[in-house]
Amino acid sequence: METLKEALKIRKVECRVETPDTVYCGSPKDLLLAISEKELQMEVINKRLEFLFGDKRWDIEVG
């Protein structure tokens, strides 16, 4: 399975990451710095690319 860290490294557009404790939003590069290493090692459960009002955003769920 893919870890959150691996998933964020290949993303280029805004992301919304939902962990068991918190929801994070921002650019993948900023999220790699803001999210704890423990949470970055969690496995991705679900991810999907959404189109909102002409903008793209990745929704990533970890557990």
mmCIF file with all atom_site columns, C-alpha atoms in Angstrom:
data_model
loop_
_atom_site.group_PDB
_atom_site.id
_atom_site.type_symbol
_atom_site.label_atom_id
_atom_site.label_alt_id
_atom_site.label_comp_id
_atom_site.label_asym_id
_atom_site.label_entity_id
_atom_site.label_seq_id
_atom_site.pdbx_PDB_ins_code
_atom_site.Cartn_x
_atom_site.Cartn_y
_atom_site.Cartn_z
_atom_site.occupancy
_atom_site.B_iso_or_equiv
_atom_site.pdbx_formal_charge
_atom_site.auth_seq_id
_atom_site.auth_comp_id
_atom_site.auth_asym_id
_atom_site.auth_atom_id
_atom_site.pdbx_PDB_model_num
ATOM 1  C CA . MET A 1 1  ? 0.000   0.000  0.000   1.00 0.00 ? 1  MET A CA 1
ATOM 2  C CA . GLU A 1 2  ? 0.955   3.619  -0.531  1.00 0.00 ? 2  GLU A CA 1
ATOM 3  C CA . THR A 1 3  ? 1.814   5.870  2.424   1.00 0.00 ? 3  THR A CA 1
ATOM 4  C CA . LEU A 1 4  ? 0.557   9.432  2.720   1.00 0.00 ? 4  LEU A CA 1
ATOM 5  C CA . LYS A 1 5  ? 4.108   10.717 2.240   1.00 0.00 ? 5  LYS A CA 1
ATOM 6  C CA . GLU A 1 6  ? 4.457   8.828  -1.069  1.00 0.00 ? 6  GLU A CA 1
ATOM 7  C CA . ALA A 1 7  ? 1.046   10.063 -2.227  1.00 0.00 ? 7  ALA A CA 1
ATOM 8  C CA . LEU A 1 8  ? 1.843   13.709 -1.484  1.00 0.00 ? 8  LEU A CA 1
ATOM 9  C CA . LYS A 1 9  ? 5.261   13.572 -3.182  1.00 0.00 ? 9  LYS A CA 1
ATOM 10 C CA . ILE A 1 10 ? 3.695   12.814 -6.589  1.00 0.00 ? 10 ILE A CA 1
ATOM 11 C CA . ARG A 1 11 ? 0.764   15.250 -6.351  1.00 0.00 ? 11 ARG A CA 1
ATOM 12 C CA . LYS A 1 12 ? 0.973   18.672 -8.037  1.00 0.00 ? 12 LYS A CA 1
ATOM 13 C CA . VAL A 1 13 ? -2.420  20.269 -7.228  1.00 0.00 ? 13 VAL A CA 1
ATOM 14 C CA . GLU A 1 14 ? -4.108  21.258 -3.959  1.00 0.00 ? 14 GLU A CA 1
ATOM 15 C CA . CYS A 1 15 ? -4.900  18.416 -1.555  1.00 0.00 ? 15 CYS A CA 1
ATOM 16 C CA . ARG A 1 16 ? -7.333  17.777 1.264   1.00 0.00 ? 16 ARG A CA 1
ATOM 17 C CA . VAL A 1 17 ? -6.012  15.119 3.636   1.00 0.00 ? 17 VAL A CA 1
ATOM 18 C CA . GLU A 1 18 ? -8.252  13.504 6.238   1.00 0.00 ? 18 GLU A CA 1
ATOM 19 C CA . THR A 1 19 ? -6.473  11.693 9.092   1.00 0.00 ? 19 THR A CA 1
ATOM 20 C CA . PRO A 1 20 ? -8.216  10.105 12.098  1.00 0.00 ? 20 PRO A CA 1
ATOM 21 C CA . ASP A 1 21 ? -7.468  13.263 14.140  1.00 0.00 ? 21 ASP A CA 1
ATOM 22 C CA . THR A 1 22 ? -7.356  16.216 11.719  1.00 0.00 ? 22 THR A CA 1
ATOM 23 C CA . VAL A 1 23 ? -8.242  17.493 8.256   1.00 0.00 ? 23 VAL A CA 1
ATOM 24 C CA . TYR A 1 24 ? -5.458  19.302 6.370   1.00 0.00 ? 24 TYR A CA 1
ATOM 25 C CA . CYS A 1 25 ? -5.788  21.411 3.214   1.00 0.00 ? 25 CYS A CA 1
ATOM 26 C CA . GLY A 1 26 ? -3.081  22.967 1.074   1.00 0.00 ? 26 GLY A CA 1
ATOM 27 C CA . SER A 1 27 ? -0.396  22.365 -1.482  1.00 0.00 ? 27 SER A CA 1
ATOM 28 C CA . PRO A 1 28 ? 1.327   18.960 -1.303  1.00 0.00 ? 28 PRO A CA 1
ATOM 29 C CA . LYS A 1 29 ? 4.689   20.606 -0.610  1.00 0.00 ? 29 LYS A CA 1
ATOM 30 C CA . ASP A 1 30 ? 3.267   22.559 2.366   1.00 0.00 ? 30 ASP A CA 1
ATOM 31 C CA . LEU A 1 31 ? 1.431   19.512 3.708   1.00 0.00 ? 31 LEU A CA 1
ATOM 32 C CA . LEU A 1 32 ? 4.634   17.454 3.740   1.00 0.00 ? 32 LEU A CA 1
ATOM 33 C CA . LEU A 1 33 ? 6.028   20.047 6.169   1.00 0.00 ? 33 LEU A CA 1
ATOM 34 C CA . ALA A 1 34 ? 2.849   20.548 8.235   1.00 0.00 ? 34 ALA A CA 1
ATOM 35 C CA . ILE A 1 35 ? 1.841   16.925 8.853   1.00 0.00 ? 35 ILE A CA 1
ATOM 36 C CA . SER A 1 36 ? 3.675   14.906 11.488  1.00 0.00 ? 36 SER A CA 1
ATOM 37 C CA . GLU A 1 37 ? 5.988   12.087 10.397  1.00 0.00 ? 37 GLU A CA 1
ATOM 38 C CA . LYS A 1 38 ? 3.750   9.608  12.235  1.00 0.00 ? 38 LYS A CA 1
ATOM 39 C CA . GLU A 1 39 ? 0.752   10.645 10.128  1.00 0.00 ? 39 GLU A CA 1
ATOM 40 C CA . LEU A 1 40 ? 2.833   10.705 6.925   1.00 0.00 ? 40 LEU A CA 1
ATOM 41 C CA . GLN A 1 41 ? 3.615   7.002  7.457   1.00 0.00 ? 41 GLN A CA 1
ATOM 42 C CA . MET A 1 42 ? -0.092  6.060  7.569   1.00 0.00 ? 42 MET A CA 1
ATOM 43 C CA . GLU A 1 43 ? -1.520  4.067  4.669   1.00 0.00 ? 43 GLU A CA 1
ATOM 44 C CA . VAL A 1 44 ? -3.801  5.725  2.134   1.00 0.00 ? 44 VAL A CA 1
ATOM 45 C CA . ILE A 1 45 ? -7.300  4.220  2.283   1.00 0.00 ? 45 ILE A CA 1
ATOM 46 C CA . ASN A 1 46 ? -8.945  6.259  -0.446  1.00 0.00 ? 46 ASN A CA 1
ATOM 47 C CA . LYS A 1 47 ? -7.973  9.010  -2.882  1.00 0.00 ? 47 LYS A CA 1
ATOM 48 C CA . ARG A 1 48 ? -9.880  10.751 -5.628  1.00 0.00 ? 48 ARG A CA 1
ATOM 49 C CA . LEU A 1 49 ? -9.451  13.785 -7.834  1.00 0.00 ? 49 LEU A CA 1
ATOM 50 C CA . GLU A 1 50 ? -12.341 16.231 -7.511  1.00 0.00 ? 50 GLU A CA 1
ATOM 51 C CA . PHE A 1 51 ? -13.251 19.159 -9.723  1.00 0.00 ? 51 PHE A CA 1
ATOM 52 C CA . LEU A 1 52 ? -14.779 22.057 -7.768  1.00 0.00 ? 52 LEU A CA 1
ATOM 53 C CA . PHE A 1 53 ? -15.835 25.197 -9.630  1.00 0.00 ? 53 PHE A CA 1
ATOM 54 C CA . GLY A 1 54 ? -13.176 24.585 -12.274 1.00 0.00 ? 54 GLY A CA 1
ATOM 55 C CA . ASP A 1 55 ? -10.397 23.826 -9.767  1.00 0.00 ? 55 ASP A CA 1
ATOM 56 C CA . LYS A 1 56 ? -8.857  20.410 -9.166  1.00 0.00 ? 56 LYS A CA 1
ATOM 57 C CA . ARG A 1 57 ? -8.247  19.012 -5.682  1.00 0.00 ? 57 ARG A CA 1
ATOM 58 C CA . TRP A 1 58 ? -7.101  15.620 -4.422  1.00 0.00 ? 58 TRP A CA 1
ATOM 59 C CA . ASP A 1 59 ? -9.105  14.205 -1.511  1.00 0.00 ? 59 ASP A CA 1
ATOM 60 C CA . ILE A 1 60 ? -6.935  11.714 0.361   1.00 0.00 ? 60 ILE A CA 1
ATOM 61 C CA . GLU A 1 61 ? -8.109  9.635  3.322   1.00 0.00 ? 61 GLU A CA 1
ATOM 62 C CA . VAL A 1 62 ? -5.686  7.768  5.569   1.00 0.00 ? 62 VAL A CA 1
ATOM 63 C CA . GLY A 1 63 ? -6.221  5.421  8.468   1.00 0.00 ? 63 GLY A CA 1
#
